[in-house]
PDB file of C-alpha atoms in Angstrom:
ATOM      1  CA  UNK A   1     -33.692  21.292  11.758  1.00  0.00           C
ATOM      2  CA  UNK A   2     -31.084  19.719   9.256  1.00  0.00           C
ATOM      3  CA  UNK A   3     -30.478  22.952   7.978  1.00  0.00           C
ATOM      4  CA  UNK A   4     -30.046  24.301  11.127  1.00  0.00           C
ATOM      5  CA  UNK A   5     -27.222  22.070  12.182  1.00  0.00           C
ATOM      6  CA  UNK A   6     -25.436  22.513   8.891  1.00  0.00           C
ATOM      7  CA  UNK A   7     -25.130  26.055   9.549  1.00  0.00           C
ATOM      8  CA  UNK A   8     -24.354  25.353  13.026  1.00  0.00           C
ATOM      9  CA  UNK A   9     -21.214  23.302  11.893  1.00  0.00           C
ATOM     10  CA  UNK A  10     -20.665  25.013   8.462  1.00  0.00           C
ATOM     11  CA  UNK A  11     -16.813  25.473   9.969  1.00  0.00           C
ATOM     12  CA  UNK A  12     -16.097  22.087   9.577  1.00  0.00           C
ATOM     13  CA  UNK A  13     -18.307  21.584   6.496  1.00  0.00           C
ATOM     14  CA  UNK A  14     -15.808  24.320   5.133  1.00  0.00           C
ATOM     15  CA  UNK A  15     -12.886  22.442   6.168  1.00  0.00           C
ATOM     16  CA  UNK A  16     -14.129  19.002   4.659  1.00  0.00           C
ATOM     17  CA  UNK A  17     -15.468  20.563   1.182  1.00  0.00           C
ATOM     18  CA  UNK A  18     -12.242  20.097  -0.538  1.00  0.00           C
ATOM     19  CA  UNK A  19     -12.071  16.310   0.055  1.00  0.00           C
ATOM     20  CA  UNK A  20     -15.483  16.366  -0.356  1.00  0.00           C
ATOM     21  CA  UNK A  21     -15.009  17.289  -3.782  1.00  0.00           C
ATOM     22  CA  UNK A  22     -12.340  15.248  -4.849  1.00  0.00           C
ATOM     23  CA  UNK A  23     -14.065  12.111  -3.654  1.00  0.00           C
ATOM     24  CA  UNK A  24     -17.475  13.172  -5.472  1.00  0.00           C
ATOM     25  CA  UNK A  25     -15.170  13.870  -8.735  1.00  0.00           C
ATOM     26  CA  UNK A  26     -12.893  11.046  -8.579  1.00  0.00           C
ATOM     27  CA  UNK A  27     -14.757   8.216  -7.029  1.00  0.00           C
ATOM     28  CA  UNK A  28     -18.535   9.032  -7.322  1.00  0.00           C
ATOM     29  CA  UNK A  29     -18.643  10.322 -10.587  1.00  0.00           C
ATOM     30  CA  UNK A  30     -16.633   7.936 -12.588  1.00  0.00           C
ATOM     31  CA  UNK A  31     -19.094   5.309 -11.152  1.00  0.00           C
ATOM     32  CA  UNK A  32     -20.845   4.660 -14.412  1.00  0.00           C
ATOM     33  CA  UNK A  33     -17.885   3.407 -16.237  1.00  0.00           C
ATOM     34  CA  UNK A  34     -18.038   0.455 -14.221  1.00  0.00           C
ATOM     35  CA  UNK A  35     -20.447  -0.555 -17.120  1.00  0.00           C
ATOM     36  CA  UNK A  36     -17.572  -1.392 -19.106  1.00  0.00           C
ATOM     37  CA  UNK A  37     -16.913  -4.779 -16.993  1.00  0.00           C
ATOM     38  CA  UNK A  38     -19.883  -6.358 -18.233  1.00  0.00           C
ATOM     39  CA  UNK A  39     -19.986  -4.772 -22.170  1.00  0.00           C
ATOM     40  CA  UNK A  40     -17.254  -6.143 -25.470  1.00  0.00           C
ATOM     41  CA  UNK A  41     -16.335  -2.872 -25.615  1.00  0.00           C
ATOM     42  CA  UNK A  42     -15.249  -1.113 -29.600  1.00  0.00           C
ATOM     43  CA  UNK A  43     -14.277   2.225 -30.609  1.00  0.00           C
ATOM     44  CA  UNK A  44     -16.868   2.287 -33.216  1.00  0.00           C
ATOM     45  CA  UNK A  45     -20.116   1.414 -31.385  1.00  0.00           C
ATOM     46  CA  UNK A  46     -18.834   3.186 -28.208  1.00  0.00           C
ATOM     47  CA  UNK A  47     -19.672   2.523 -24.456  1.00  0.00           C
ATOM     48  CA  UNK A  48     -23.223   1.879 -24.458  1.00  0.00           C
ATOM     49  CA  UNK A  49     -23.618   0.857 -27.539  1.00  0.00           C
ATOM     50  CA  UNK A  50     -21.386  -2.106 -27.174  1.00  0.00           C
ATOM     51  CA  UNK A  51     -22.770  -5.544 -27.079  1.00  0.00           C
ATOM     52  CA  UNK A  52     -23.830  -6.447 -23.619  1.00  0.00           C
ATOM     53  CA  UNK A  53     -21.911  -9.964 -22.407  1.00  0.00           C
ATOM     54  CA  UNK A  54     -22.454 -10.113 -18.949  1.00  0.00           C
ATOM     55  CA  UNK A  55     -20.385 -11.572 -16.985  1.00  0.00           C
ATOM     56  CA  UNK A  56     -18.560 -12.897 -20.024  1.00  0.00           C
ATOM     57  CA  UNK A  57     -15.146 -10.621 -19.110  1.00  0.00           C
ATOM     58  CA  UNK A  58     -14.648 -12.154 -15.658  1.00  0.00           C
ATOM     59  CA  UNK A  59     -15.751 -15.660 -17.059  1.00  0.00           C
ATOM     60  CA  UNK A  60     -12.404 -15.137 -18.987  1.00  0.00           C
ATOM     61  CA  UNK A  61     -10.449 -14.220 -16.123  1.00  0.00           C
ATOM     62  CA  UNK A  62     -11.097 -16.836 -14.444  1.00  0.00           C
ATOM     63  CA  UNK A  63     -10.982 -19.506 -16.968  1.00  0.00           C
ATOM     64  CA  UNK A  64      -7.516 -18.186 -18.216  1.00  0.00           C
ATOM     65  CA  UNK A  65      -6.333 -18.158 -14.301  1.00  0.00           C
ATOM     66  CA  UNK A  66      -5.095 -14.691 -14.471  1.00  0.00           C
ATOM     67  CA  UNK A  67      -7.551 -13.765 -11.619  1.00  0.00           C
ATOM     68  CA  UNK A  68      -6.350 -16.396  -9.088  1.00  0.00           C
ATOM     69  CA  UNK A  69      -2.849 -15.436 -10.359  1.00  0.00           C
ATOM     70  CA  UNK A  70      -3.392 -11.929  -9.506  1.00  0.00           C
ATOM     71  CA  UNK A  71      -5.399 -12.213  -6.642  1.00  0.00           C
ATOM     72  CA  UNK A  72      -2.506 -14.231  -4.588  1.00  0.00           C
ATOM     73  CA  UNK A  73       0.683 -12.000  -5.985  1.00  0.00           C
ATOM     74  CA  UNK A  74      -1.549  -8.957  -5.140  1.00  0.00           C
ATOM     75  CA  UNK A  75      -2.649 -10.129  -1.706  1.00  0.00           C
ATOM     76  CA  UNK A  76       0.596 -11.946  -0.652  1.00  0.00           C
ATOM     77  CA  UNK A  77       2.831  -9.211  -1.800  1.00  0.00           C
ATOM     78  CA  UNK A  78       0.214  -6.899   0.555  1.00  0.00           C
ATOM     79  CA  UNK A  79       0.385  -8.791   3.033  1.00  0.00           C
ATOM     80  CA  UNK A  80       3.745  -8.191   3.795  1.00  0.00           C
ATOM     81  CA  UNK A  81       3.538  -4.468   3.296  1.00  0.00           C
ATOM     82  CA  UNK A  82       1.082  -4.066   6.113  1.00  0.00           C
ATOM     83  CA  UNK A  83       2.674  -6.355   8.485  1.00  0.00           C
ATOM     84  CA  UNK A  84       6.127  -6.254   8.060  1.00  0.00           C
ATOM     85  CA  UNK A  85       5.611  -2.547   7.661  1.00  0.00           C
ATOM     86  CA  UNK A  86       3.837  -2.050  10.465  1.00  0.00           C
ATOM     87  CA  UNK A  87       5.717  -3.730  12.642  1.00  0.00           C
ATOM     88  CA  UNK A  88       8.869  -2.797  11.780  1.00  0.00           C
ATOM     89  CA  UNK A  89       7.561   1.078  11.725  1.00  0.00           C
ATOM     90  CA  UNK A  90       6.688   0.940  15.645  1.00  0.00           C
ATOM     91  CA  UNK A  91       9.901  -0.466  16.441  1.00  0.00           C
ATOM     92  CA  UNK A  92      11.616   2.699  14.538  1.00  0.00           C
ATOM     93  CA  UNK A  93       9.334   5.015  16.383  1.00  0.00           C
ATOM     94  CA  UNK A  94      10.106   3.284  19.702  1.00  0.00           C
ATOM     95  CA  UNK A  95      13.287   3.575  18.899  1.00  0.00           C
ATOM     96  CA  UNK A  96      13.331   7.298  18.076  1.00  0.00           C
ATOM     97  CA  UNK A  97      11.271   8.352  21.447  1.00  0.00           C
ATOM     98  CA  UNK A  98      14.369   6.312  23.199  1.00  0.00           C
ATOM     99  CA  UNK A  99      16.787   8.107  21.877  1.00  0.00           C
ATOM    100  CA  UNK A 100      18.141  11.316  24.396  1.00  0.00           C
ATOM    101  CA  UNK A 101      19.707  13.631  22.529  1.00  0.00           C
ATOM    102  CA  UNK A 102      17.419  16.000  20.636  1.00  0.00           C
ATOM    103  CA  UNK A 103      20.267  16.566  17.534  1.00  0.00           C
ATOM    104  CA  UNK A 104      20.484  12.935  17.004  1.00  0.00           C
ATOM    105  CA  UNK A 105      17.089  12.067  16.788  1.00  0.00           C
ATOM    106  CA  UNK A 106      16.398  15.058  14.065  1.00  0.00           C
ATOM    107  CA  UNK A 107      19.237  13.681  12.057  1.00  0.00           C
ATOM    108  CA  UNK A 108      18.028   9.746  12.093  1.00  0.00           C
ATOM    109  CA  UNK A 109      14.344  11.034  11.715  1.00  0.00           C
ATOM    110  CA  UNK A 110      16.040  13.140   8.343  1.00  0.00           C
ATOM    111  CA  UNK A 111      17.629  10.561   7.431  1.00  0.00           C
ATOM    112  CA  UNK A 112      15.048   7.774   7.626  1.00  0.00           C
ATOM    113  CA  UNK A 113      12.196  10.185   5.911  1.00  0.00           C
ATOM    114  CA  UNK A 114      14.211  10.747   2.655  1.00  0.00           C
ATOM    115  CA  UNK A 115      13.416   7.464   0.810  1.00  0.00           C
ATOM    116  CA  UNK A 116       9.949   8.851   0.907  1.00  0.00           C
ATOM    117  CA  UNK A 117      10.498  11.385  -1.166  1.00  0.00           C
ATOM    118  CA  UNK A 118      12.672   9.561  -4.079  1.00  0.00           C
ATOM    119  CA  UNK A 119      10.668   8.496  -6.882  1.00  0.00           C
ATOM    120  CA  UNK A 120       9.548   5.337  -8.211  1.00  0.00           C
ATOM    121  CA  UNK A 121      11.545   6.210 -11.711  1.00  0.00           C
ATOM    122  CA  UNK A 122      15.189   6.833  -9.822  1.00  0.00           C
ATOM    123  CA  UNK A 123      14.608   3.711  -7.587  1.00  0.00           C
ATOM    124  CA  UNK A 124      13.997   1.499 -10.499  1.00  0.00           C
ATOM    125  CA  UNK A 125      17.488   3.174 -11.848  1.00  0.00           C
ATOM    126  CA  UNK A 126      19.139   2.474  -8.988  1.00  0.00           C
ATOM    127  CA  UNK A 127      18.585  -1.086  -8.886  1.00  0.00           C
ATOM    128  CA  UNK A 128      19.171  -1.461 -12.902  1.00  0.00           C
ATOM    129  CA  UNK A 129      22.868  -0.399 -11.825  1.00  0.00           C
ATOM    130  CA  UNK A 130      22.621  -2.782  -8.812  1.00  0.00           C
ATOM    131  CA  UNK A 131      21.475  -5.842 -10.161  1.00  0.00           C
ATOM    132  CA  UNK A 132      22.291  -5.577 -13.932  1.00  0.00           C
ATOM    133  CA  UNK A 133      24.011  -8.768 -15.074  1.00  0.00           C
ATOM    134  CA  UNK A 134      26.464  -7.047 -17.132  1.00  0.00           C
ATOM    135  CA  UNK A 135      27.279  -3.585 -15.595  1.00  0.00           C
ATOM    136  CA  UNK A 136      25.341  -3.431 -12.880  1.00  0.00           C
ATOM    137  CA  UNK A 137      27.334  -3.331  -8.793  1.00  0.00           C
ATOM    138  CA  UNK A 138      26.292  -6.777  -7.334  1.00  0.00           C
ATOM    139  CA  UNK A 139      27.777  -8.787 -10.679  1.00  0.00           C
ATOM    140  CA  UNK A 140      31.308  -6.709 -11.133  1.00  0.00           C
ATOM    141  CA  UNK A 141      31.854  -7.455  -7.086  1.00  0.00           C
ATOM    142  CA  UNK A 142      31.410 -11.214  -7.756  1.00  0.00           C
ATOM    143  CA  UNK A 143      33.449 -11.213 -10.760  1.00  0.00           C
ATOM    144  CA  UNK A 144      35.975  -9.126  -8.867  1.00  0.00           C
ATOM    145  CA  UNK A 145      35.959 -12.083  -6.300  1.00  0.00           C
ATOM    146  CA  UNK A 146      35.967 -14.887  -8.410  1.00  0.00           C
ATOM    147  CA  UNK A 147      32.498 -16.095  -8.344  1.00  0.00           C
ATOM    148  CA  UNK A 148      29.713 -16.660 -11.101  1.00  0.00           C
ATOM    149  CA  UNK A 149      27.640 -13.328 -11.996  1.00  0.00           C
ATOM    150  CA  UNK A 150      23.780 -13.705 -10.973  1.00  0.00           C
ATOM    151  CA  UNK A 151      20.748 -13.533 -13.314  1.00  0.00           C
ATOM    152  CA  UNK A 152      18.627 -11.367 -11.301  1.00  0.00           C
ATOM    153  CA  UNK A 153      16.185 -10.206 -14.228  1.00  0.00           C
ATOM    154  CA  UNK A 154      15.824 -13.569 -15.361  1.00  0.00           C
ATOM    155  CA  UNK A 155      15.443 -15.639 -12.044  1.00  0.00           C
ATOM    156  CA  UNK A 156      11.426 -14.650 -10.815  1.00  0.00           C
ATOM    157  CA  UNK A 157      11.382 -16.440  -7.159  1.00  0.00           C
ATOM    158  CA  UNK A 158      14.378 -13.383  -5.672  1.00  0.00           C
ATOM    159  CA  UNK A 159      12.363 -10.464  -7.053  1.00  0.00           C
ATOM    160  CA  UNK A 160       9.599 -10.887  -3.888  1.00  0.00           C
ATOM    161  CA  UNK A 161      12.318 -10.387  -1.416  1.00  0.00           C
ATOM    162  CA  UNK A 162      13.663  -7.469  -3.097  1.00  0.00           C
ATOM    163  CA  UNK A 163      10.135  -5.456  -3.831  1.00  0.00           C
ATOM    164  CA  UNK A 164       9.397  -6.007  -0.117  1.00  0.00           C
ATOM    165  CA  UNK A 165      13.082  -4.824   1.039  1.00  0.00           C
ATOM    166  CA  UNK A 166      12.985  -2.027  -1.447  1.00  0.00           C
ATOM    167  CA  UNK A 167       9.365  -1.139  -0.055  1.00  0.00           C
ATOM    168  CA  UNK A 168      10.257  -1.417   3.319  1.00  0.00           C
ATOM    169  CA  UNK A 169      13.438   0.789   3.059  1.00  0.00           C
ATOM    170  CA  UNK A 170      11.077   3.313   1.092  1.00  0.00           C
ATOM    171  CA  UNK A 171       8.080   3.787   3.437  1.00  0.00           C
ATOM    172  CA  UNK A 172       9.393   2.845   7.032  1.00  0.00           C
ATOM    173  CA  UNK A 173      10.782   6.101   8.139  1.00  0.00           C
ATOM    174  CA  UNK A 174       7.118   8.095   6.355  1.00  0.00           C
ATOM    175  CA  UNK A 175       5.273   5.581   8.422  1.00  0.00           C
ATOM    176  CA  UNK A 176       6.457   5.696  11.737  1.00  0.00           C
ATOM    177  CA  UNK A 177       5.687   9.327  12.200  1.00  0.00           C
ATOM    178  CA  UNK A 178       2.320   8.522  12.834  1.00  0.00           C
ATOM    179  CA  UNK A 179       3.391   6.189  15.347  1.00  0.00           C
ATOM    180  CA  UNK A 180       6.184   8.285  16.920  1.00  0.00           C
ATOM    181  CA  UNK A 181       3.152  11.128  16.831  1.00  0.00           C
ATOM    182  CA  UNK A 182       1.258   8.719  19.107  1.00  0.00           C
ATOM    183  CA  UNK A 183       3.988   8.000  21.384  1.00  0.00           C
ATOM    184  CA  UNK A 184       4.374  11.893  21.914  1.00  0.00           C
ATOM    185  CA  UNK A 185       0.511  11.794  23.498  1.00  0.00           C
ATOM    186  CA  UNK A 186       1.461   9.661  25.989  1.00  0.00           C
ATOM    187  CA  UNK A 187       1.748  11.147  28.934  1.00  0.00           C
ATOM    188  CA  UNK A 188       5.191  11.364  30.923  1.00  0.00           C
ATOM    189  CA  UNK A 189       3.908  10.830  33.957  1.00  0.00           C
ATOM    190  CA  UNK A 190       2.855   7.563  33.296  1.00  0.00           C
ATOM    191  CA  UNK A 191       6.147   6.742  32.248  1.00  0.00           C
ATOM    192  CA  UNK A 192       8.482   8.503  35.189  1.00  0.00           C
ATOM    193  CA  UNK A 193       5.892   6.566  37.969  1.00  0.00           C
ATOM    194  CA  UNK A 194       7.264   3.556  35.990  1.00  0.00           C
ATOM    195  CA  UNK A 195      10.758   4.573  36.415  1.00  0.00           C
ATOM    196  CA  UNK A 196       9.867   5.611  39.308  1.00  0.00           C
ATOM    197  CA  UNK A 197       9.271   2.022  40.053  1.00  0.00           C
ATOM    198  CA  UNK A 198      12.486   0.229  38.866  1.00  0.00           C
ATOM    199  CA  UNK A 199      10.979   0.023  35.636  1.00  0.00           C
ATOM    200  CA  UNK A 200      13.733  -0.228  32.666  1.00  0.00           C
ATOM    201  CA  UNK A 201      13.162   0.093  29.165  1.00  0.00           C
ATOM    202  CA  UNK A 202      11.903  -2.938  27.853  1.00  0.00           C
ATOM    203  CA  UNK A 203       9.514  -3.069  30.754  1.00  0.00           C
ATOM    204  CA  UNK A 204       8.536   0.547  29.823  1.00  0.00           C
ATOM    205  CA  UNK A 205       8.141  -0.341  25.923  1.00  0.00           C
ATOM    206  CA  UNK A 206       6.635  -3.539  26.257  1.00  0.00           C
ATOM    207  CA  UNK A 207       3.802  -2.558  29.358  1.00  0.00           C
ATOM    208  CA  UNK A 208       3.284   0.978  28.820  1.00  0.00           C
ATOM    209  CA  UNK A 209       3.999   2.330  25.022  1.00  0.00           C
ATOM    210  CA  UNK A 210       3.043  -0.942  23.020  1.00  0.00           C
ATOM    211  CA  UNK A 211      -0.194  -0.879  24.518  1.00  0.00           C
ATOM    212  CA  UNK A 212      -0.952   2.495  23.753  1.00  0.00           C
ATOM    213  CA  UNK A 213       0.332   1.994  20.454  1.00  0.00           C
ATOM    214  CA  UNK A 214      -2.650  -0.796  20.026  1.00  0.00           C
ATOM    215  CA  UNK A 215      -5.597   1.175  19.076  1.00  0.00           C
ATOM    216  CA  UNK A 216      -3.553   3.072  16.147  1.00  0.00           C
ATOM    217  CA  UNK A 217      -1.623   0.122  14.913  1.00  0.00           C
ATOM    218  CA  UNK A 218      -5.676  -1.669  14.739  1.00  0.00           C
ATOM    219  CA  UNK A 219      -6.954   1.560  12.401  1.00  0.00           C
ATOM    220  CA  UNK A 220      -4.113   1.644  10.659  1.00  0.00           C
ATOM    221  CA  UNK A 221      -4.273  -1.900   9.840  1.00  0.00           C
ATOM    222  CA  UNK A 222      -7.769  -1.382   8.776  1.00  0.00           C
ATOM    223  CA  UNK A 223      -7.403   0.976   6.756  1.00  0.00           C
ATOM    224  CA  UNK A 224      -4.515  -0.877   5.009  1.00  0.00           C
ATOM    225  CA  UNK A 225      -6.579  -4.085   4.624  1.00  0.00           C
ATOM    226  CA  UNK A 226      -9.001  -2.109   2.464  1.00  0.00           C
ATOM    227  CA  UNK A 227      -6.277  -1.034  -0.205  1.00  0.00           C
ATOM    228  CA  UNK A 228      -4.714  -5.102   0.712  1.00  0.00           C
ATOM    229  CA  UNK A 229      -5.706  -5.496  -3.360  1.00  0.00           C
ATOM    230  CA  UNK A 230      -4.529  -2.231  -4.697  1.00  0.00           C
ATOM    231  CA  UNK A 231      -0.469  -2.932  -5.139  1.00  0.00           C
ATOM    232  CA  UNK A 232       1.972  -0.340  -5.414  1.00  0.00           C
ATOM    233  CA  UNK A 233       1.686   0.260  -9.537  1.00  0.00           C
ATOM    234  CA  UNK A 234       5.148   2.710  -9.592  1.00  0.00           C
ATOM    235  CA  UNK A 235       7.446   0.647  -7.738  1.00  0.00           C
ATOM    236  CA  UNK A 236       5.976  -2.986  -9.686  1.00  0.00           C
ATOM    237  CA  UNK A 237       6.252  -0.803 -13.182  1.00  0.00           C
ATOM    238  CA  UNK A 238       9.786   0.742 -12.062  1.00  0.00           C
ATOM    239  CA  UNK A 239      11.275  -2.018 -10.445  1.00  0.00           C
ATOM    240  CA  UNK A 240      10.211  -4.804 -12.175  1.00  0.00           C
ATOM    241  CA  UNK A 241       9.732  -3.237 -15.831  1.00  0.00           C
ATOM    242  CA  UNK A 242       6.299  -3.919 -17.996  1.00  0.00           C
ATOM    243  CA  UNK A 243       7.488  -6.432 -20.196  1.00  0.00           C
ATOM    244  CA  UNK A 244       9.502  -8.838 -18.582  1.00  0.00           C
ATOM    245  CA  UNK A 245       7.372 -11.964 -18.770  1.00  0.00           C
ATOM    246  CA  UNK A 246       9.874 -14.587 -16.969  1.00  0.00           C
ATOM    247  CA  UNK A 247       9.019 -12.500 -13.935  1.00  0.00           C
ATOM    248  CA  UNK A 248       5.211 -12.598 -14.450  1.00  0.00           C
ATOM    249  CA  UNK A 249       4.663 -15.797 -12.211  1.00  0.00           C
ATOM    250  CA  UNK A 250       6.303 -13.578  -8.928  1.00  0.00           C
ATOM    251  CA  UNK A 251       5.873 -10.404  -9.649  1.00  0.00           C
ATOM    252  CA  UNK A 252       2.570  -9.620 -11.924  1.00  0.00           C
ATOM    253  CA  UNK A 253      -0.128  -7.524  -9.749  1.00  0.00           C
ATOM    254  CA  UNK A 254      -3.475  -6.448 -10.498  1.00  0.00           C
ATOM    255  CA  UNK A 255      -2.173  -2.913 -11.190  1.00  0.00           C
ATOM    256  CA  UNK A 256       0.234  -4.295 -13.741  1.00  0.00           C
ATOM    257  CA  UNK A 257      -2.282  -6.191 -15.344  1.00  0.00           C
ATOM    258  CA  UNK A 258      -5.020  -3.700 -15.939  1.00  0.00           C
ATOM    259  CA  UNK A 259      -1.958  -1.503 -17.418  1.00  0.00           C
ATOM    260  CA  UNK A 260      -1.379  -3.943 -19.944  1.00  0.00           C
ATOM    261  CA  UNK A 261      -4.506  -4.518 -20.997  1.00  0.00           C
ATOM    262  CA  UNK A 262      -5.169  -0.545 -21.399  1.00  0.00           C
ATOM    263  CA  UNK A 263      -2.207   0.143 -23.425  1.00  0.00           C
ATOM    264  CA  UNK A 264      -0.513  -3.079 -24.959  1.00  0.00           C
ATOM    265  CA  UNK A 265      -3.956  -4.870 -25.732  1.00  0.00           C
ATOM    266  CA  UNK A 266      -6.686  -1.804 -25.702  1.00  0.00           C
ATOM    267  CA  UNK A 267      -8.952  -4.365 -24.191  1.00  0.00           C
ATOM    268  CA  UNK A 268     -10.524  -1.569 -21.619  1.00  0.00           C
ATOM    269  CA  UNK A 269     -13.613  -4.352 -21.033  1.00  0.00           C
ATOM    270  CA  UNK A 270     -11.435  -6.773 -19.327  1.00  0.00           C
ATOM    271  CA  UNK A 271      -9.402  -4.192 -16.843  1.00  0.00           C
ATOM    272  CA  UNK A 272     -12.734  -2.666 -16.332  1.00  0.00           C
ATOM    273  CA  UNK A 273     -13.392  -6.567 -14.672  1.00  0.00           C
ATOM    274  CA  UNK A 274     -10.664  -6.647 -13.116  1.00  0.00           C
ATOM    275  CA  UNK A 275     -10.775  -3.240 -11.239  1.00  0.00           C
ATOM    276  CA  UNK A 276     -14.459  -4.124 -10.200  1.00  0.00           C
ATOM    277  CA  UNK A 277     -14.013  -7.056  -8.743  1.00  0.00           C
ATOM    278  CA  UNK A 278     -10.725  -5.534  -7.198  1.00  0.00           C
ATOM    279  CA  UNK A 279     -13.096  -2.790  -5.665  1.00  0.00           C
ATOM    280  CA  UNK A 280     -15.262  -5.249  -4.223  1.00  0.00           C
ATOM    281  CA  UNK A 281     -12.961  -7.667  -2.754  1.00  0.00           C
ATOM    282  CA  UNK A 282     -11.189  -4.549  -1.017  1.00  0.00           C
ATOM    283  CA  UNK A 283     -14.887  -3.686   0.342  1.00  0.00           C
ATOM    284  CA  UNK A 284     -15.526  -7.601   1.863  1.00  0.00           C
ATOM    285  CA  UNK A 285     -12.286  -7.276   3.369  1.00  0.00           C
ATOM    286  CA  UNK A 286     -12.748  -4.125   5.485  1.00  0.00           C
ATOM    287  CA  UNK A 287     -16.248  -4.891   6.394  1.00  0.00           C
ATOM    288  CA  UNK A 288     -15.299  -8.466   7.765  1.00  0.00           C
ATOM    289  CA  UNK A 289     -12.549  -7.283   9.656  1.00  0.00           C
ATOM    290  CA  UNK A 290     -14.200  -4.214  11.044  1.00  0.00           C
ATOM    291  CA  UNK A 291     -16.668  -6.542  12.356  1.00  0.00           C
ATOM    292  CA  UNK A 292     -13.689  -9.018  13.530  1.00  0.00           C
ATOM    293  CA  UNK A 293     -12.305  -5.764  15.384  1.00  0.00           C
ATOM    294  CA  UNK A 294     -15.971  -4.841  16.474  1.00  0.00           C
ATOM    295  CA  UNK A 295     -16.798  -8.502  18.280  1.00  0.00           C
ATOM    296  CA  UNK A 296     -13.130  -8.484  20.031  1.00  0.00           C
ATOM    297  CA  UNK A 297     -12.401  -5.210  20.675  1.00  0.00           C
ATOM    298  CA  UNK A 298     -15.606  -2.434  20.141  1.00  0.00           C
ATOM    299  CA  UNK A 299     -13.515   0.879  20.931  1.00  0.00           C
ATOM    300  CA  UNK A 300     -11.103  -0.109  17.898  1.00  0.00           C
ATOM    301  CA  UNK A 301     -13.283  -0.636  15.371  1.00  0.00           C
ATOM    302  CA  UNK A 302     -13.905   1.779  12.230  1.00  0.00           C
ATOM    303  CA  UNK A 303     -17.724   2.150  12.613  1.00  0.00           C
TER     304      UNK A 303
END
């Protein structure tokens, strides 16, 4: 019988094989290495040959108070992606589906999609030149004006406004396509009876397409919450820079951290811990809210 439906829907078993196959290889299969959390790993006795300490690696993390320190940069920083972002990438998609004139709204969609595609490396240039205290743009204006040049690189509580402004300028014009997609299913009748009906636009926006907006802004906010301790490694790395340790305090994530550990320390034990228990938390996160989303609202839930 279970053969018999698996040839029944073999199309879409063909479809799905690829991802199939790159979860099984990159998720499922590197599942045993998670045995490095929990060994004092050394190049001589190898992986499982390594003395056994337990739960000796995240006993260090959190003694130390890395993991708290990590934990709240990682989540805060997060945080703000997902609702800032969010929010601010319906009201660019409303936006766009208000706009008349076809040429216009190709242009500003152009437009607002190209920070997508610039990399992490040329962004982290670009604000070098910005915010450099001696040559950089921001510092030769003030000077020009008479005022005292800024210490950006050296000054840690500024950087979490800029890494959220940088993000937001990156990844707000990628995002709201799936929005504006959303918006397009909507269907025009429903909006000319409101017209129809003295409606005007904020009436429209705020009765008719925010609501139908709801069930895709709830998945996509689960979906986020489950990545909510996975930062954004290229932008921290590029941005920030790896060895800047005045900005640690503000700017340090759990990417950062592991990266550190792998190739300034070689201690692969301890970002083994750390990646764990940053698996895990993502997991308690999207199974609480799911079942949040489940008791309030049933039809928006993930499963």
């Amino acid at each position: 019988m279970r053969l018999q439906r698996l040839w029944t829907h073999r199309t879409l078993l063909l479809m799905c094989f690829p991802a199939i196959v790159f979860f099984l290889i990159f998720a499922y299969l590197p599942m045993p290495g998670l045995y490095l959390a929990f060994i004092k790993y050394n190049y001589t006795d190898g992986i499982f040959r390594s003395p056994f300490v337990g739960w000796e690696n995240f006993r260090f993390l959190v003694i130390n108070g890395d993991l708290a320190r990590l934990t709240i940069n990682t989540i805060l920083y997060n945080l703000a992606f997902i609702l800032i972002g969010n929010a601010l990438q319906v009201f660019v998609a409303v936006l766009l589906n208000e706009l008349r004139r076809k040429w216009f709204k190709k242009i500003a969609q152009t437009f607002l999609f190209l920070p997508y595609f610039i990399s992490a490396v040329l962004i982290g240039l670009i604000a070098y030149n910005f915010l450099s205290y001696d040559y950089g743009v921001l510092n030769s204006f003030l000077v020009s004006v008479g005022l005292d040049p800024v210490k950006t690189y050296s000054n840690p509580n500024i950087w979490p406004f800029i890494i959220v402004i940088v993000y937001l300028w990156q990844t707000t014009g990628y995002g709201s396509i799936i929005y504006f997609a959303a918006i397009m299913g909507l269907d025009n009748e429903i909006v000319e009876a409101a017209e129809i009906d003295g409606a005007n636009a904020l009436q429209r926006i705020v009765h008719i397409i925010l609501p139908w907006l709801k069930p895709t802004f709830i998945i996509l906010l689960l979906f986020s919450l489950g990545g909510v301790l996975k930062g954004n490694f290229g932008l921290f790395y590029n941005l920030v820079g790896a060895n800047n340790t005045m900005l640690y305090p503000t700017t340090d994530i759990i990417e950062t951290y592991v990266f550190r550990t792998l190739m300034n320390n070689f201690n692969f034990s301890t970002g083994s811990a750390v990646s764990l228990y940053q698996s895990v938390f993502g997991f308690v996160i999207v199974v609480t809210c799911n079942w949040v989303v489940r008791k309030t609202s049933p039809d928006h839930s993930l499963f």
